[in-house]
C-alpha atoms as an extended CHARMM CRD file, in Angstrom:
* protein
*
        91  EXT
         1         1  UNK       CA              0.0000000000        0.0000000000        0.0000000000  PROA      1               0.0000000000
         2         2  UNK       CA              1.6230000000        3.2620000000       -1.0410000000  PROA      2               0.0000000000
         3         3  UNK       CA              1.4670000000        6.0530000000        2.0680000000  PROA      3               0.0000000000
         4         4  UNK       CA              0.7970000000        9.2400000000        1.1000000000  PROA      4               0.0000000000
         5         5  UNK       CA              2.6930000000       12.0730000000        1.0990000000  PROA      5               0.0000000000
         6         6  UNK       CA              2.6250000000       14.5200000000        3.5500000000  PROA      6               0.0000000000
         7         7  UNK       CA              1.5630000000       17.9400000000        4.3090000000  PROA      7               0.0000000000
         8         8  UNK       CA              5.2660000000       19.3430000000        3.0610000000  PROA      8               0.0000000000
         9         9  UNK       CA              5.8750000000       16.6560000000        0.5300000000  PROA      9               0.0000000000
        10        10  UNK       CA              2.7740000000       18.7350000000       -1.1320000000  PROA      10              0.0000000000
        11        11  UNK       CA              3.9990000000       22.1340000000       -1.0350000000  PROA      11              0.0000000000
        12        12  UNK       CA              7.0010000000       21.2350000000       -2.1620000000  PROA      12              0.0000000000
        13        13  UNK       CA              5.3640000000       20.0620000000       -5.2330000000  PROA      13              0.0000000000
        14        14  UNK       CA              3.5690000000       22.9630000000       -5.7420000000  PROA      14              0.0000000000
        15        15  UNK       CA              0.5610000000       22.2720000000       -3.9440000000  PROA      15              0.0000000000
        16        16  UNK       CA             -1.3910000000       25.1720000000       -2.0860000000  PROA      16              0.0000000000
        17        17  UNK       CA             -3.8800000000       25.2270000000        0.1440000000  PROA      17              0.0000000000
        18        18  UNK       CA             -7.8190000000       25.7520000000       -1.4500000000  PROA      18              0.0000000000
        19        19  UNK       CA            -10.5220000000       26.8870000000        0.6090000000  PROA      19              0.0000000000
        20        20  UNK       CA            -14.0340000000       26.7070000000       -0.4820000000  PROA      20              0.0000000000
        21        21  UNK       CA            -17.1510000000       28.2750000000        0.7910000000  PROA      21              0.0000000000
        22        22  UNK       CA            -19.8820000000       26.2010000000       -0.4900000000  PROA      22              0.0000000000
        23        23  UNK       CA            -23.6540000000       27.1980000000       -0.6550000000  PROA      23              0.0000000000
        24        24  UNK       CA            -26.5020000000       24.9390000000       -0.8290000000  PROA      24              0.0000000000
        25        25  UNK       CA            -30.4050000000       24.8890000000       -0.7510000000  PROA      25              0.0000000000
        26        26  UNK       CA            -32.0270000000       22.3530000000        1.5870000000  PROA      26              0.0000000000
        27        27  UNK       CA            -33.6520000000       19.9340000000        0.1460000000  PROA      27              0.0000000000
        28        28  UNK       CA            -37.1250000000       20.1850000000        2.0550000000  PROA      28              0.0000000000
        29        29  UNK       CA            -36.4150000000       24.0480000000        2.2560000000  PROA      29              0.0000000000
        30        30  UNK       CA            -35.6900000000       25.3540000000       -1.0120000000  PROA      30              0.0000000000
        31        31  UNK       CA            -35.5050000000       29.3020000000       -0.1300000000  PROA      31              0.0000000000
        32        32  UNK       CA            -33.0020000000       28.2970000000        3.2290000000  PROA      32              0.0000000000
        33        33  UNK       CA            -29.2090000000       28.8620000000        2.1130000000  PROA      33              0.0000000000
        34        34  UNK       CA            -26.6660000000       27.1380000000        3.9830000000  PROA      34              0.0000000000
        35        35  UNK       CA            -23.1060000000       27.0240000000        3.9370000000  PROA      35              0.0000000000
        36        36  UNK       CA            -20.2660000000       24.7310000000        3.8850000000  PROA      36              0.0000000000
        37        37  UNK       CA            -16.4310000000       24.9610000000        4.2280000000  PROA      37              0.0000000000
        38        38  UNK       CA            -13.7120000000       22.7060000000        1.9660000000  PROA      38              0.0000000000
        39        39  UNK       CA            -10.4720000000       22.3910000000        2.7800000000  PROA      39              0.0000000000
        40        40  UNK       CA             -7.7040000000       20.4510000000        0.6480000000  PROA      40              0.0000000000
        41        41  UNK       CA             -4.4780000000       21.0850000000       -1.2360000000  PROA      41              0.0000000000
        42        42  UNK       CA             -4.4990000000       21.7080000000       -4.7580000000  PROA      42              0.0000000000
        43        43  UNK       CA             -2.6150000000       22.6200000000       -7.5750000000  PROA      43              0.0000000000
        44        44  UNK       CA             -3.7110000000       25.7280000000       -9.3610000000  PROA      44              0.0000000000
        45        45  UNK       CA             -5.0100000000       27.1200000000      -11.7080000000  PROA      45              0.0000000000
        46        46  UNK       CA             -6.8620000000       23.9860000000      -12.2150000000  PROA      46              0.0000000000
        47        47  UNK       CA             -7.8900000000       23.1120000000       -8.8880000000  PROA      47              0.0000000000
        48        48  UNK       CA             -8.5910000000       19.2760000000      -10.0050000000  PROA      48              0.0000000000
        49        49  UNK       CA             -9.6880000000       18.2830000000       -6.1250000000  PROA      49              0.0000000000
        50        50  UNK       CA            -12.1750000000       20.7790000000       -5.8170000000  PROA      50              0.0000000000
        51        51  UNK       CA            -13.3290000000       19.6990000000       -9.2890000000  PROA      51              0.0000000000
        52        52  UNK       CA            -13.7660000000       16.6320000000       -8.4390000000  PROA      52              0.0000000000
        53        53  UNK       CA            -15.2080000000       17.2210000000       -4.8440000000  PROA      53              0.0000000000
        54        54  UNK       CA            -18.0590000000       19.6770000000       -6.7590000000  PROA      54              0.0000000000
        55        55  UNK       CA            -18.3520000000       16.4050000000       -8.8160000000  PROA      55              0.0000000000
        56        56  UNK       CA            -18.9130000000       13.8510000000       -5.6940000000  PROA      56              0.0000000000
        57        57  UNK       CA            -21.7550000000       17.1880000000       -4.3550000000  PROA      57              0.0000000000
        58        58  UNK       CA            -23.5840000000       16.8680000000       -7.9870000000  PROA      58              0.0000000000
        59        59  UNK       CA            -23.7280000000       13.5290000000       -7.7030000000  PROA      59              0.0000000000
        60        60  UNK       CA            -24.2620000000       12.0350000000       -4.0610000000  PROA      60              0.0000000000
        61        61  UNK       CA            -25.4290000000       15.1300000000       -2.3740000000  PROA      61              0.0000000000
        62        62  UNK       CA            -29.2920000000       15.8500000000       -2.5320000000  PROA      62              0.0000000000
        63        63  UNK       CA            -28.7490000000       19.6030000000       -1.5380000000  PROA      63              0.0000000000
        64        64  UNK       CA            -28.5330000000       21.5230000000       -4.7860000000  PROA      64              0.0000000000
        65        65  UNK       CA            -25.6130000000       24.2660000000       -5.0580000000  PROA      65              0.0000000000
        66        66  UNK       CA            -26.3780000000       27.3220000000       -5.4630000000  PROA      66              0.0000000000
        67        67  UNK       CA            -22.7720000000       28.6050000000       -5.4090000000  PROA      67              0.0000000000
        68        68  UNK       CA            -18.8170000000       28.6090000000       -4.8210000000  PROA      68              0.0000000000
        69        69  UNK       CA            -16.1180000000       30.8000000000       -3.7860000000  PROA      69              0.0000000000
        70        70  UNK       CA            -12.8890000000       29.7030000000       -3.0720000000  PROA      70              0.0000000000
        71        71  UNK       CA             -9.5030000000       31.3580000000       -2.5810000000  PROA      71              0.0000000000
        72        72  UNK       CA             -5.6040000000       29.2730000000       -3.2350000000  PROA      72              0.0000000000
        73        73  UNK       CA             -2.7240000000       29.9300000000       -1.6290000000  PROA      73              0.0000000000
        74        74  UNK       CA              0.8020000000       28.2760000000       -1.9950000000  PROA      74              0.0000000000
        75        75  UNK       CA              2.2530000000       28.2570000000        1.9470000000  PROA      75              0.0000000000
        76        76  UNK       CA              5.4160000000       27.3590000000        0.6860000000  PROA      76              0.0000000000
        77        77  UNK       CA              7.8710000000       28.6800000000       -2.5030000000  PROA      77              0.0000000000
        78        78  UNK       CA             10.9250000000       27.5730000000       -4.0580000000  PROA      78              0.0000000000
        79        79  UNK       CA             12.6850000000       30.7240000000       -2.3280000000  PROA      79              0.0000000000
        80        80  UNK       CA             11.7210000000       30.5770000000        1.3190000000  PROA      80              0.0000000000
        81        81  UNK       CA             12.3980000000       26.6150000000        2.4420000000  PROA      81              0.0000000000
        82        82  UNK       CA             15.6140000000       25.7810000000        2.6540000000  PROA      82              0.0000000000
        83        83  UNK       CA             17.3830000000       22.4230000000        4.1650000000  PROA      83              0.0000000000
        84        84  UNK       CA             18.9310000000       23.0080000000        7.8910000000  PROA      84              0.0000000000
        85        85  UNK       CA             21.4210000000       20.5240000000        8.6950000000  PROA      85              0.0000000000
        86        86  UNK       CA             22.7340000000       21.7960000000       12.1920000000  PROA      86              0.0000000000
        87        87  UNK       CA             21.9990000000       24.7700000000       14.4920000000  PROA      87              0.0000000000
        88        88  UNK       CA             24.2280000000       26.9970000000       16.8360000000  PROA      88              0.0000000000
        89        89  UNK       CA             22.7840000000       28.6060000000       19.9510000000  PROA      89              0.0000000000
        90        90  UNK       CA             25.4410000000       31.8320000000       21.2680000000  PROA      90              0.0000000000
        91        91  UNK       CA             24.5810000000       32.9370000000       24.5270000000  PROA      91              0.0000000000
């Protein structure tokens, strides 16, 4: 079974972090707006998880959308990570 990567492992890859707002009707209430918050990393500009998590709502989800907002942000560039190998403490 292959693990997964982790959290770092994605940003290093270019992965950033996608929030989504998600609103929906209830089904027995169709004027009632609720709201719903995704989290997952992504690559952008294509966003394929939240793609496919829209997908999954369409599909298995009775409450219809109504609509989406989401924001990306990479956490991590080339520049700022760097590989420590020791550390010095002067007192």
């Amino acid at each position: 079974m292959a693990q997964s990567p982790s959290e770092t492992e994605l940003m290093l890859r270019g992965y950033g972090l996608t929030t989504a707002e998600i609103f929906y009707r209830i089904p027995d209430y169709r004027n009632v707006l609720n709201s719903f918050v995704w989290q997952e990393y992504d690559l952008a500009p294509d966003h394929p998880k939240l793609f496919e998590f829209i997908e999954f709502w369409h599909e298995e989800i009775e409450g219809p959308l109504h609509s989406v907002r989401f924001t990306h942000r990479k956490l991590i560039s080339p520049g700022e990570w760097r590989n420590v190998t020791g550390e010095f403490h002067y007192h």
